[in-house]
PDB file of C-alpha atoms in Angstrom:
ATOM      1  CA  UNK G   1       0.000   0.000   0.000  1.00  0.00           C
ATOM      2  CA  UNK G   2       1.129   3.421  -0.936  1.00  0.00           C
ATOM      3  CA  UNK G   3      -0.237   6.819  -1.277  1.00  0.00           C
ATOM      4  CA  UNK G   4       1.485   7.853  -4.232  1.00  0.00           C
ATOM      5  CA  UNK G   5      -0.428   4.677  -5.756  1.00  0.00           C
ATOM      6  CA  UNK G   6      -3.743   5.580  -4.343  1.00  0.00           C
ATOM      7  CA  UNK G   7      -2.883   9.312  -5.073  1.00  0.00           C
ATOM      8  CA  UNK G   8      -2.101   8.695  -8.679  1.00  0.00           C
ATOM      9  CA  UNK G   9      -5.339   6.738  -9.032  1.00  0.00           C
ATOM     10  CA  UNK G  10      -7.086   9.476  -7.563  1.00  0.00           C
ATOM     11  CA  UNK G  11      -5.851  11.460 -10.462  1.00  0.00           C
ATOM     12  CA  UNK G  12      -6.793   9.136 -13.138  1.00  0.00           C
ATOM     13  CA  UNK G  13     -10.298   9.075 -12.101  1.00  0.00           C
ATOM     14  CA  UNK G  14     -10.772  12.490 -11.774  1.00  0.00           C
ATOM     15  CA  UNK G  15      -8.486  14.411 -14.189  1.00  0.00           C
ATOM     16  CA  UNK G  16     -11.594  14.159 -17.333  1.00  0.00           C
ATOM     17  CA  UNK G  17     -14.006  15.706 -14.779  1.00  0.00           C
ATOM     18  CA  UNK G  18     -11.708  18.675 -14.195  1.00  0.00           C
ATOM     19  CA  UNK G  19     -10.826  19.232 -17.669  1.00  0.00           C
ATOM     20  CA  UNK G  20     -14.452  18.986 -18.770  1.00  0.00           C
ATOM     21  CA  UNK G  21     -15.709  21.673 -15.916  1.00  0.00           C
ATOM     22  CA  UNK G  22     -12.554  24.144 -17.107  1.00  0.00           C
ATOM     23  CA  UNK G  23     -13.770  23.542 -20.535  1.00  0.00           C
ATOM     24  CA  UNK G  24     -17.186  24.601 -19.980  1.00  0.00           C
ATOM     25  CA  UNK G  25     -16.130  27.511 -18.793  1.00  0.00           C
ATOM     26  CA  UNK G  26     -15.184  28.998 -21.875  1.00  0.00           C
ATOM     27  CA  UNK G  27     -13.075  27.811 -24.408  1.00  0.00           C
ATOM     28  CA  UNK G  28      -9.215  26.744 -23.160  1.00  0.00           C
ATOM     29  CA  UNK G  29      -6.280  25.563 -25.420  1.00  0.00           C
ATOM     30  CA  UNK G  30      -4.082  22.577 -24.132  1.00  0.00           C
ATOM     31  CA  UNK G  31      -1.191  24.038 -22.559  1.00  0.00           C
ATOM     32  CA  UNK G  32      -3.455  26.460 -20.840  1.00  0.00           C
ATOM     33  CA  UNK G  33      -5.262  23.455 -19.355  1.00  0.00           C
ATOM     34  CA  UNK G  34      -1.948  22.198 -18.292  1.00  0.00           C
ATOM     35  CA  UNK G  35      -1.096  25.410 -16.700  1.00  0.00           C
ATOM     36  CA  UNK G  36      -3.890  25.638 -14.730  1.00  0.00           C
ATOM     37  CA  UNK G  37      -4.059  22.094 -13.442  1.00  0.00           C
ATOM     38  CA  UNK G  38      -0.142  22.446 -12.699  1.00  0.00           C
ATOM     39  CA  UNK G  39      -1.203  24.727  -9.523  1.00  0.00           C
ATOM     40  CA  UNK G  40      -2.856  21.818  -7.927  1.00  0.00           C
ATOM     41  CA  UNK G  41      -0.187  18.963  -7.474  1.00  0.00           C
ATOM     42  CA  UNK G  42      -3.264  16.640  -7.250  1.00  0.00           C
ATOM     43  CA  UNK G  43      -4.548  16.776 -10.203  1.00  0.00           C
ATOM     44  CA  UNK G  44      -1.434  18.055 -12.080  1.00  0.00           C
ATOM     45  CA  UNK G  45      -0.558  16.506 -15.254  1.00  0.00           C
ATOM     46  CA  UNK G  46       2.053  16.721 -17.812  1.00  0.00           C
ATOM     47  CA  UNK G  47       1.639  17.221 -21.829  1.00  0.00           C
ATOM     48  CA  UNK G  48       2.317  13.451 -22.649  1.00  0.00           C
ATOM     49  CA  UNK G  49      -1.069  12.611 -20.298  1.00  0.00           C
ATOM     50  CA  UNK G  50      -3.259  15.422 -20.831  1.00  0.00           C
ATOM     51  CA  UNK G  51      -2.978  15.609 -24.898  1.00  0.00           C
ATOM     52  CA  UNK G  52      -4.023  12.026 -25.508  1.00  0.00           C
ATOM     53  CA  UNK G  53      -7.048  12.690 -22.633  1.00  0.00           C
ATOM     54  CA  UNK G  54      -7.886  15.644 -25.091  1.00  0.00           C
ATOM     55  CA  UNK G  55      -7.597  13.037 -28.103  1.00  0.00           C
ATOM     56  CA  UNK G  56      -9.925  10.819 -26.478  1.00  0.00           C
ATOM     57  CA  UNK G  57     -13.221  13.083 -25.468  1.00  0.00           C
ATOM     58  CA  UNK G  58     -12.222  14.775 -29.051  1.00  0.00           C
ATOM     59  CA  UNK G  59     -12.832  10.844 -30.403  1.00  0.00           C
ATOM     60  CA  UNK G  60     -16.125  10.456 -28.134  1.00  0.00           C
ATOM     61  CA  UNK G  61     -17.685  13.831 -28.625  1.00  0.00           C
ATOM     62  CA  UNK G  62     -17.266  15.291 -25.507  1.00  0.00           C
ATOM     63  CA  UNK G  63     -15.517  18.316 -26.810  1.00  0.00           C
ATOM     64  CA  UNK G  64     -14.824  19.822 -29.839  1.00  0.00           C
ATOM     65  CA  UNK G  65     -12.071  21.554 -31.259  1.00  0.00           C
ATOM     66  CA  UNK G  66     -10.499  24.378 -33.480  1.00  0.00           C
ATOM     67  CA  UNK G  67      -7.537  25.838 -34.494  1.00  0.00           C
ATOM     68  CA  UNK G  68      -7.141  29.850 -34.337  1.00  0.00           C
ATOM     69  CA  UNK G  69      -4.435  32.423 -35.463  1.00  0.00           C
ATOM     70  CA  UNK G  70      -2.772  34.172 -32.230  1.00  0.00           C
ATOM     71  CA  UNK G  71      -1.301  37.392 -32.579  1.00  0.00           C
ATOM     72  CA  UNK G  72       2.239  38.647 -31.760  1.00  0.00           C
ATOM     73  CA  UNK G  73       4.104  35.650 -33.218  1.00  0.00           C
ATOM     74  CA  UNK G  74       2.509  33.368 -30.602  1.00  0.00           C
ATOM     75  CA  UNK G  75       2.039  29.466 -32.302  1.00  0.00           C
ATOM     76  CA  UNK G  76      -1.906  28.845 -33.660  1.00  0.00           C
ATOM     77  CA  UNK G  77      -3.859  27.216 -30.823  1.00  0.00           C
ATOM     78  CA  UNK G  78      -6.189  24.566 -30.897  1.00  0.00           C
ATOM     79  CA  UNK G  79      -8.742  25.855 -28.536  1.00  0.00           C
ATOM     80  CA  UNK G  80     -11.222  22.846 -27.174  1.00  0.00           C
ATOM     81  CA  UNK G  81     -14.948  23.816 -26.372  1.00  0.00           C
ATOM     82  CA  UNK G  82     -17.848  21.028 -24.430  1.00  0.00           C
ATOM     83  CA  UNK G  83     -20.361  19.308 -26.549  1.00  0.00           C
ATOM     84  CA  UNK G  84     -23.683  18.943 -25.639  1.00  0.00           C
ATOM     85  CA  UNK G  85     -22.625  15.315 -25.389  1.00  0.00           C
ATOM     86  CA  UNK G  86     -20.153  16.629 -22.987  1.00  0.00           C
ATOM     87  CA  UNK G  87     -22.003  18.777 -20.868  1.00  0.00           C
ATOM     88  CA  UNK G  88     -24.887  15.815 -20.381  1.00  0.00           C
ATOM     89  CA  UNK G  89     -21.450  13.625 -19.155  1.00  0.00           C
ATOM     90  CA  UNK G  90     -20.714  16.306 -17.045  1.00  0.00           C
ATOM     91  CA  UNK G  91     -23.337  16.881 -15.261  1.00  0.00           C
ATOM     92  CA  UNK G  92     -23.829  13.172 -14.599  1.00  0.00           C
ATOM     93  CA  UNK G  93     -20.474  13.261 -13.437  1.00  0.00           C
ATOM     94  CA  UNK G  94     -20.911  16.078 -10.724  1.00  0.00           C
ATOM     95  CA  UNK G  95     -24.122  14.180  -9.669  1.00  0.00           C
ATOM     96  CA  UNK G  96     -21.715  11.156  -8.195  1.00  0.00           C
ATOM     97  CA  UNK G  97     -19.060  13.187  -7.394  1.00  0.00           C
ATOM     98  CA  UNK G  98     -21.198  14.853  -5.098  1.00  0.00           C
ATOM     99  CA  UNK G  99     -22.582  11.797  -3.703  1.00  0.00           C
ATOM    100  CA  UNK G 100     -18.866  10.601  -3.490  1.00  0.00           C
ATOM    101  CA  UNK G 101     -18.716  13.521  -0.879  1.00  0.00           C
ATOM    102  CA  UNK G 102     -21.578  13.177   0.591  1.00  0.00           C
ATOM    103  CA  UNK G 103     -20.630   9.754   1.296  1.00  0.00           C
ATOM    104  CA  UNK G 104     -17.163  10.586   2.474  1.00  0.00           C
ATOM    105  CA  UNK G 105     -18.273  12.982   4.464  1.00  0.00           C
ATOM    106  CA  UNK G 106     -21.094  11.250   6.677  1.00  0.00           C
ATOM    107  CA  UNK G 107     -18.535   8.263   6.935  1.00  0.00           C
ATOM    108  CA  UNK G 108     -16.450  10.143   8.461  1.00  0.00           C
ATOM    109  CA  UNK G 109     -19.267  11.815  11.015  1.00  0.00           C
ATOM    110  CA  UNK G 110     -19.762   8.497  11.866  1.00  0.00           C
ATOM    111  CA  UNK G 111     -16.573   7.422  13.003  1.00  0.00           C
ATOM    112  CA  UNK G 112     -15.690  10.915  14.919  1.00  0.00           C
ATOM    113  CA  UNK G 113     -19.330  10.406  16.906  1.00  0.00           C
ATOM    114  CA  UNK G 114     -19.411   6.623  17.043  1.00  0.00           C
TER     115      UNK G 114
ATOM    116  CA  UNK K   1      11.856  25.661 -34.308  1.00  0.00           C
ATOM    117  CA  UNK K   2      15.451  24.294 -34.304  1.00  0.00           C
ATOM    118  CA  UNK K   3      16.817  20.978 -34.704  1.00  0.00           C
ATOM    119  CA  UNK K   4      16.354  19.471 -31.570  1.00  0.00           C
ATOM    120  CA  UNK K   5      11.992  19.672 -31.816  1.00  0.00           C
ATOM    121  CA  UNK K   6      12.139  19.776 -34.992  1.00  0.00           C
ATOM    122  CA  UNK K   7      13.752  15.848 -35.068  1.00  0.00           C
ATOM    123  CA  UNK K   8      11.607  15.406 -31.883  1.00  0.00           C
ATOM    124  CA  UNK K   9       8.216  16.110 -34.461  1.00  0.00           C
ATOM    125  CA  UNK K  10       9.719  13.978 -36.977  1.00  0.00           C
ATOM    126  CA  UNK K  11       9.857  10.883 -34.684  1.00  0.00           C
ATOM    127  CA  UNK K  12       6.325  11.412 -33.306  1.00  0.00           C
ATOM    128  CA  UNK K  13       5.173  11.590 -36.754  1.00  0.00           C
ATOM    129  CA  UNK K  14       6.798   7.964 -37.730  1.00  0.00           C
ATOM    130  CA  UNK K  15       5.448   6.530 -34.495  1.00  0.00           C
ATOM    131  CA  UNK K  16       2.053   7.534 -35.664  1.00  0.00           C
ATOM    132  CA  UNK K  17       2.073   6.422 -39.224  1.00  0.00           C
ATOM    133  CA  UNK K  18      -0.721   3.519 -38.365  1.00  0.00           C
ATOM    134  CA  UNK K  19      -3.318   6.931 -37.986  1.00  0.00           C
ATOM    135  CA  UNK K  20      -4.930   8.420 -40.613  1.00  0.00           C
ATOM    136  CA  UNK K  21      -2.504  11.807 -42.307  1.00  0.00           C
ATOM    137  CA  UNK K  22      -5.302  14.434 -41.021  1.00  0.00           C
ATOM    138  CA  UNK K  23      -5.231  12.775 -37.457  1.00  0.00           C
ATOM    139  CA  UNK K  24      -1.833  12.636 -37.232  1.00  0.00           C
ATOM    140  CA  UNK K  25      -1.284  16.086 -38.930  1.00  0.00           C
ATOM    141  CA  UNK K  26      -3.306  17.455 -36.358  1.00  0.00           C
ATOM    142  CA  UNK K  27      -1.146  15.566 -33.525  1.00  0.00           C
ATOM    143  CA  UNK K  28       2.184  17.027 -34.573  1.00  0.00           C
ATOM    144  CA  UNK K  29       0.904  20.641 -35.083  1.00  0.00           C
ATOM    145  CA  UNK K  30      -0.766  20.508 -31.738  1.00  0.00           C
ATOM    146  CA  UNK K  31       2.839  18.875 -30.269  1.00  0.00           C
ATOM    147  CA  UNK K  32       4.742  22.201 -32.244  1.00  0.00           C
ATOM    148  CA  UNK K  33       2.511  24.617 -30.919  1.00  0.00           C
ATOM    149  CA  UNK K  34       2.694  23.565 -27.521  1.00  0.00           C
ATOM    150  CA  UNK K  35       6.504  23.146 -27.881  1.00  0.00           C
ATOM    151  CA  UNK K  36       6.527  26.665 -29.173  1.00  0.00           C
ATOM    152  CA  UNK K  37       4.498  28.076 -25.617  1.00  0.00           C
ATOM    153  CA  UNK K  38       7.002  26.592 -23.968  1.00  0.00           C
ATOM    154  CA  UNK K  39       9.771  28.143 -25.482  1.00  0.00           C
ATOM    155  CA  UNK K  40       8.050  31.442 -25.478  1.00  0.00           C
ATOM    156  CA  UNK K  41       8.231  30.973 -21.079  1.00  0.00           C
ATOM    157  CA  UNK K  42      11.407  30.939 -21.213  1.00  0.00           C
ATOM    158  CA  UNK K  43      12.112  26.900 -21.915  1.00  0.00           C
ATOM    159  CA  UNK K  44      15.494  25.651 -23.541  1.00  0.00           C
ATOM    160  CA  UNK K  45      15.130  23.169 -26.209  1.00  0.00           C
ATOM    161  CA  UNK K  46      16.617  20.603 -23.965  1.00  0.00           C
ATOM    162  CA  UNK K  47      13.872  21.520 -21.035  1.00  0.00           C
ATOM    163  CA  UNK K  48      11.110  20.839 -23.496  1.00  0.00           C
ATOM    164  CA  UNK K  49      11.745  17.787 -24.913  1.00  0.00           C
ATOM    165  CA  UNK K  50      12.470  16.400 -21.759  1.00  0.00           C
ATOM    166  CA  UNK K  51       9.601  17.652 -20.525  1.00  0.00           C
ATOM    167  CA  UNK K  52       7.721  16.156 -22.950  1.00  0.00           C
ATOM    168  CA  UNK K  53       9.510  12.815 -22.788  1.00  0.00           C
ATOM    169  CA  UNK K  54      10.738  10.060 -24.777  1.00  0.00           C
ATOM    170  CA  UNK K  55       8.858  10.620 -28.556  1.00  0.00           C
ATOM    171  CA  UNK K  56       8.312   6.719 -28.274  1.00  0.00           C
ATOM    172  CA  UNK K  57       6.548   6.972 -24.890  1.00  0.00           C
ATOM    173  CA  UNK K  58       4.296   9.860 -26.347  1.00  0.00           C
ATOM    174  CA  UNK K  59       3.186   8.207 -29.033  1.00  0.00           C
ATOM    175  CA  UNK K  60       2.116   4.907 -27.650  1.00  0.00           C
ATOM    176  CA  UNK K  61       0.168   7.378 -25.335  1.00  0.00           C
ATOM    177  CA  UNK K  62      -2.136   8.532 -28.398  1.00  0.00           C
ATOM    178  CA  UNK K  63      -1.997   5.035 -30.147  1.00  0.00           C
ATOM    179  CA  UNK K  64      -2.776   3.581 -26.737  1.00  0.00           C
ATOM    180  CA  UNK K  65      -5.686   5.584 -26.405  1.00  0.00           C
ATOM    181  CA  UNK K  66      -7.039   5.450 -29.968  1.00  0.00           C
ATOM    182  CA  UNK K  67      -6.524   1.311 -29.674  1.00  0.00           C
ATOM    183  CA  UNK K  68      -7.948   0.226 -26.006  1.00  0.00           C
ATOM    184  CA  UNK K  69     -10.919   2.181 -26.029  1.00  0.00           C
ATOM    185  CA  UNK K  70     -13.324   0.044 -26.416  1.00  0.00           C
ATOM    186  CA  UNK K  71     -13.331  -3.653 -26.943  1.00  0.00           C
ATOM    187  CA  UNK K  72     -15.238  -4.239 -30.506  1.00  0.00           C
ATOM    188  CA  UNK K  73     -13.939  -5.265 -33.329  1.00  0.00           C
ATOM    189  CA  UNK K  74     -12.798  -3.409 -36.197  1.00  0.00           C
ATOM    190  CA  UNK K  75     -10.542  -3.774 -39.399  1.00  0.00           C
ATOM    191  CA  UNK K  76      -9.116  -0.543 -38.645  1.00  0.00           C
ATOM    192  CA  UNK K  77      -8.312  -1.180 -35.006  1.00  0.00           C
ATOM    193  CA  UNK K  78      -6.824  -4.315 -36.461  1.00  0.00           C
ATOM    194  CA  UNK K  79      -4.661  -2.615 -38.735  1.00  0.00           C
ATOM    195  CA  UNK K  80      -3.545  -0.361 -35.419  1.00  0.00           C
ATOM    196  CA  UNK K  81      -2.936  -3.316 -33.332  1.00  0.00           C
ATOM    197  CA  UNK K  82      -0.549  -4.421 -36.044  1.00  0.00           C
ATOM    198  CA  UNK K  83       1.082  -1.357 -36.413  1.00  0.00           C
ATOM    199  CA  UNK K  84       1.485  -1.072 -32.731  1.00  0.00           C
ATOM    200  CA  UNK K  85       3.011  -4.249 -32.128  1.00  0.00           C
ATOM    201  CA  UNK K  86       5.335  -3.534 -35.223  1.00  0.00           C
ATOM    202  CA  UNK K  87       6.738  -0.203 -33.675  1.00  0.00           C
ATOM    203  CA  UNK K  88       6.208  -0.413 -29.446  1.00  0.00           C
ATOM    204  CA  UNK K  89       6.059  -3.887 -28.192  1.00  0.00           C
ATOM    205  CA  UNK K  90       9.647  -5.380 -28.142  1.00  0.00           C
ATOM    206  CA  UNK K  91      11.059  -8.546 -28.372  1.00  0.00           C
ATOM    207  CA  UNK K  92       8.087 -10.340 -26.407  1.00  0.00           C
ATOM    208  CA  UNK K  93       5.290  -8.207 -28.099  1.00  0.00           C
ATOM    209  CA  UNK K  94       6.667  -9.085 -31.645  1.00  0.00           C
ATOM    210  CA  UNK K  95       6.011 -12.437 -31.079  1.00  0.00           C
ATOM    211  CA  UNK K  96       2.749 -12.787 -29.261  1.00  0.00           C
ATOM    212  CA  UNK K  97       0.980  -9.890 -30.101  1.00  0.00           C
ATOM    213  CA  UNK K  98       0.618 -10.515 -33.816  1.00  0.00           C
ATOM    214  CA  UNK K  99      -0.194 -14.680 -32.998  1.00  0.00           C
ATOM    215  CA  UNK K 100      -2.554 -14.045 -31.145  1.00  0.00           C
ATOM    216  CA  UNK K 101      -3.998 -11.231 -32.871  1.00  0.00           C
ATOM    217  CA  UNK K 102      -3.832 -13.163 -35.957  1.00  0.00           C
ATOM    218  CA  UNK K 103      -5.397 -16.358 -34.400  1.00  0.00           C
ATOM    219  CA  UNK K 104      -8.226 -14.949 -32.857  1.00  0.00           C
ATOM    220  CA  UNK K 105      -9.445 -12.846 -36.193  1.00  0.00           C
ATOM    221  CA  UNK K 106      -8.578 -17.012 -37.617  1.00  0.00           C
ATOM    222  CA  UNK K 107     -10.913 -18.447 -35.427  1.00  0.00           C
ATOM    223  CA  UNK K 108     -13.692 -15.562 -35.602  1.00  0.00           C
ATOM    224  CA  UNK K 109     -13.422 -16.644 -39.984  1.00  0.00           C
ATOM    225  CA  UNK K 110     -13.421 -19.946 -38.974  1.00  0.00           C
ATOM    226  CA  UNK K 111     -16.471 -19.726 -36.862  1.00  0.00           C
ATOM    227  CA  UNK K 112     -18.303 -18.436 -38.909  1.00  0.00           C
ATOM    228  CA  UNK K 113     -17.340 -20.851 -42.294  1.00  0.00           C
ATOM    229  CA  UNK K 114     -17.948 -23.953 -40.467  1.00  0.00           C
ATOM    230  CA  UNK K 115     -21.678 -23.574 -40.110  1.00  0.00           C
ATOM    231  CA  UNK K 116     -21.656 -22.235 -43.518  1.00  0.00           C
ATOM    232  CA  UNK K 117     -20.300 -25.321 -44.345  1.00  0.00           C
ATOM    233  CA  UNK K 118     -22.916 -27.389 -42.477  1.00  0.00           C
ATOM    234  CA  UNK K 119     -25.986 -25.862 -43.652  1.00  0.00           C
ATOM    235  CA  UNK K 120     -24.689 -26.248 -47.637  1.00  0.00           C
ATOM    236  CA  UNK K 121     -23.855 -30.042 -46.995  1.00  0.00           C
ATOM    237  CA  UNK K 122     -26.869 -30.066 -45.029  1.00  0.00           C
ATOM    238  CA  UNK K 123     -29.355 -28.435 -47.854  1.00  0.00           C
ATOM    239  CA  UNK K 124     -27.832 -30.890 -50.346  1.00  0.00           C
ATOM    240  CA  UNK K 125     -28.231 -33.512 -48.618  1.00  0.00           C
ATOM    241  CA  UNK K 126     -32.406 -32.474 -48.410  1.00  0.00           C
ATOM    242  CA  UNK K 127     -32.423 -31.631 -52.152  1.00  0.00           C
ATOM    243  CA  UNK K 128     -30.406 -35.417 -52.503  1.00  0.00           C
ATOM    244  CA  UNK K 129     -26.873 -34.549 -53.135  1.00  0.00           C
ATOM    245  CA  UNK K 130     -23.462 -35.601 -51.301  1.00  0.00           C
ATOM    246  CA  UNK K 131     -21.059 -32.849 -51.631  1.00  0.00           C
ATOM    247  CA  UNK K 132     -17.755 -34.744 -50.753  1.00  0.00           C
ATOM    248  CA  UNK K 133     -15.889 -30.963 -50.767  1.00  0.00           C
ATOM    249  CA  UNK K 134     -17.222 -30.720 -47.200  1.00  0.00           C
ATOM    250  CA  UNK K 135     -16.832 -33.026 -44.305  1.00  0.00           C
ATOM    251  CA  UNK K 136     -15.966 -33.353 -40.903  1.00  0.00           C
ATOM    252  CA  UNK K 137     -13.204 -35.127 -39.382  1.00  0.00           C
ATOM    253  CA  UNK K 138     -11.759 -34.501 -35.854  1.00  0.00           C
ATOM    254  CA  UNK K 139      -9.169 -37.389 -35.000  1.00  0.00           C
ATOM    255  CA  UNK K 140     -10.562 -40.408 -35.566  1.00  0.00           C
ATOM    256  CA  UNK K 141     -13.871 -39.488 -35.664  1.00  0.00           C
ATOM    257  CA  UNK K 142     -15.672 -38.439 -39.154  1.00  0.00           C
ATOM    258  CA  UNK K 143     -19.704 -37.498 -39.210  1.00  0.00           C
ATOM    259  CA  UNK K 144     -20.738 -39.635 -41.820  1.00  0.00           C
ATOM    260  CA  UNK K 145     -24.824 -39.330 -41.392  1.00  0.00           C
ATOM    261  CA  UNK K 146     -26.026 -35.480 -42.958  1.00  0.00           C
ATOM    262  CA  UNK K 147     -27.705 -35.095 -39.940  1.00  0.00           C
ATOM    263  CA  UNK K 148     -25.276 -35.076 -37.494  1.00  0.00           C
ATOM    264  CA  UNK K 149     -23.294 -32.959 -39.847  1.00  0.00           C
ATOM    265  CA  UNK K 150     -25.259 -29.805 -39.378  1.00  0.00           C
ATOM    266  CA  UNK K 151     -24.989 -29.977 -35.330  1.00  0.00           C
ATOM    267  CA  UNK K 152     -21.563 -30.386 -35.050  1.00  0.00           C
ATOM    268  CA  UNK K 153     -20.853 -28.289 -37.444  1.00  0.00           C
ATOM    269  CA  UNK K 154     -22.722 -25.307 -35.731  1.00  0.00           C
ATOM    270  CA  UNK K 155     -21.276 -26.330 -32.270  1.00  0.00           C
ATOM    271  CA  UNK K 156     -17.537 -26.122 -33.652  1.00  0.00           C
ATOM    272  CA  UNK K 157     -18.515 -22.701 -34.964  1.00  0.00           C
ATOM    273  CA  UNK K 158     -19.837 -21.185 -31.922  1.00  0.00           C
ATOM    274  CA  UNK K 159     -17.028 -22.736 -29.898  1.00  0.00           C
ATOM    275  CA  UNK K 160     -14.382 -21.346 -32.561  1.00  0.00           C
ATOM    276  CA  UNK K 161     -15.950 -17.933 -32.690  1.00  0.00           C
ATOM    277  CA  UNK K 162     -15.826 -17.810 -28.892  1.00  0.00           C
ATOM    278  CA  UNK K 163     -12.583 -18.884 -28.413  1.00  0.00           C
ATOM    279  CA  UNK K 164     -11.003 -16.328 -31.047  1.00  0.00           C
ATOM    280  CA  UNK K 165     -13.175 -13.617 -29.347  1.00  0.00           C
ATOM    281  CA  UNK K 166     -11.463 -14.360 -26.157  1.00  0.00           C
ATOM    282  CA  UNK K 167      -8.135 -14.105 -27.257  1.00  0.00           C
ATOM    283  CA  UNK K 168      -8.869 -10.668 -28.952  1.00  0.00           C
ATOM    284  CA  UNK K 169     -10.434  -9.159 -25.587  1.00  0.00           C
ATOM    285  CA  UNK K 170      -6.903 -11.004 -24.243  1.00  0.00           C
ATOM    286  CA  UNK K 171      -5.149  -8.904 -26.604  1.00  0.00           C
ATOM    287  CA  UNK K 172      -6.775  -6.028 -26.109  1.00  0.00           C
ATOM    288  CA  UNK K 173      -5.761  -6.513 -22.305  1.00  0.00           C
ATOM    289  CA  UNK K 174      -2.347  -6.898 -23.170  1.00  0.00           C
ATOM    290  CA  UNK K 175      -2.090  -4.004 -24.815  1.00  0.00           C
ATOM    291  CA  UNK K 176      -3.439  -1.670 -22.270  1.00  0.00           C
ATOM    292  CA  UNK K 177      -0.950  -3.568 -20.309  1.00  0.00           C
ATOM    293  CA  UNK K 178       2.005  -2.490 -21.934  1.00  0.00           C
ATOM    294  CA  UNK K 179       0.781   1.099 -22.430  1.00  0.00           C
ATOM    295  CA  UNK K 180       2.507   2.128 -19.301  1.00  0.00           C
ATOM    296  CA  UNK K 181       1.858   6.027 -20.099  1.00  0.00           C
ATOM    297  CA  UNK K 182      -1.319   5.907 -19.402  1.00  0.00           C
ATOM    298  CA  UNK K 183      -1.120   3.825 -16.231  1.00  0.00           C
ATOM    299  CA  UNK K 184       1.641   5.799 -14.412  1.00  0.00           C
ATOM    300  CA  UNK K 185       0.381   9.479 -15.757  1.00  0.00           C
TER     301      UNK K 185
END
């Protein structure tokens, strides 16, 4: 047993969700999803993870994509925006996540009181 | 873009050649322009390729993901297992990825010939003819009555078809196995 294991688990599982709710946000290019995900050590993921995550909701239809122009000699970006198939996964997602907390949480009530 | 990515781009493209050109187009120019942020923060060549680790290692990642996704079968996925095998697997993966690739898709054709087989022999036999082109023999045994032609025949199909789906949901497995990228993150 180690918590790195667990930890890195942890990440698996989650790391779609948190892409998907910074997506539906507005629309985010990859290295800007890396960026942001980089300030939480949790969930923080490098290119060689995160671009074939992007490859595979681009494959299913949870997000879409597009490549625009940036100004100031900055490289074109392929900026990814939520499907409605997306979204729908999404918010099914949340659902259990917040029972997953939920249930965490009373769990834990139990043992403190019991 | 100096020599250093630019090689780096090069490789990822020749790991990806099993993907269609637009797909893996698309790949590369994401790679450059990400390769290109990184320099603009201040990244050496050096930093960024090792950031973005070994070309192989990123590649399997995509063909990993495109492959394992879901279990069906598909000529194209085929195509990808073989080109995956060919380029990623090693000494271990040369050999038993494509034999047992190759003998389950073998057994799914077979399974699905053998009845084929039956119910011709089987309607000829009705409308009075033998055709000696088809028969059964398994060791010792041979079904020489039509009727219990059309049985076996049906049984050793299912079983065949079963056996060689088996071994492609094995190899499947074993290829999510060795796509260690996605495991370790």
């Amino acid at each position: 047993m180690d918590v790195e294991d667990w930890k890195s688990q942890i990440k698996r599982g989650s790391l779609e969700f948190c892409i998907l709710l910074l997506i539906k946000q507005r629309p985010y290019y990859g290295y800007e999803i890396i960026s942001v995900l980089e300030e939480y050590p949790i969930v923080a993921a490098k290119e060689n993870t995160i671009y074939p995550l992007l490859r595979r909701l681009l494959k299913g239809e949870y997000i879409s994509s597009s490549w625009q122009e940036s100004t100031e000699g900055l490289p074109p970006r392929k900026y990814y925006t939520i499907t409605e198939k997306g979204n729908d996964y999404l918010n099914a997602m949340s659902l259990e996540w917040d029972n997953l907390l939920t249930a965490i949480s009373e769990i834990k009530g139990a043992l403190n009181h019991g | 873009m100096d020599k250093i990515m630019n090689d780096y781009l090069v490789k990822i493209e020749k790991y990806l050649k099993s993907m269609s050109s637009s797909e893996r187009l698309d790949i590369v120019k994401e790679i450059k322009s990400v390769m290109l942020e990184l320099q603009n923060n201040g990244l050496s060549s050096e930093q960024i390729i090792e950031r973005l680790g070994n070309p192989k290692e990123l590649a399997k990642a995509y063909l990993g993901e495109s492959i394992s996704k879901n279990n069906s079968f598909s000529w194209r996925k085929f195509g990808a297992v073989f080109a995956f095998c060919r380029s990623f697997a090693g000494v271990s993966g040369m050999i038993l990825l494509p034999f047992i690739s190759t003998l389950s898709i073998a057994l799914m054709i077979g399974g699905v010939i053998s009845p084929i087989g039956g119910i011709i022999k089987f309607a000829g036999y009705l409308m009075g003819y033998d055709i000696a082109g088809i028969t059964i023999e398994m060791g010792g045994f041979t079904a020489e009555r039509p009727v219990q032609f059309l049985p076996i025949s049906i049984v050793t199909g299912v079983l065949m078809f079963l056996l060689g789906r088996v071994l492609w949901k094995l190899t499947i497995k074993y290829i999510h196995a060795i796509s260690q990228t996605k495991k370790t993150l």
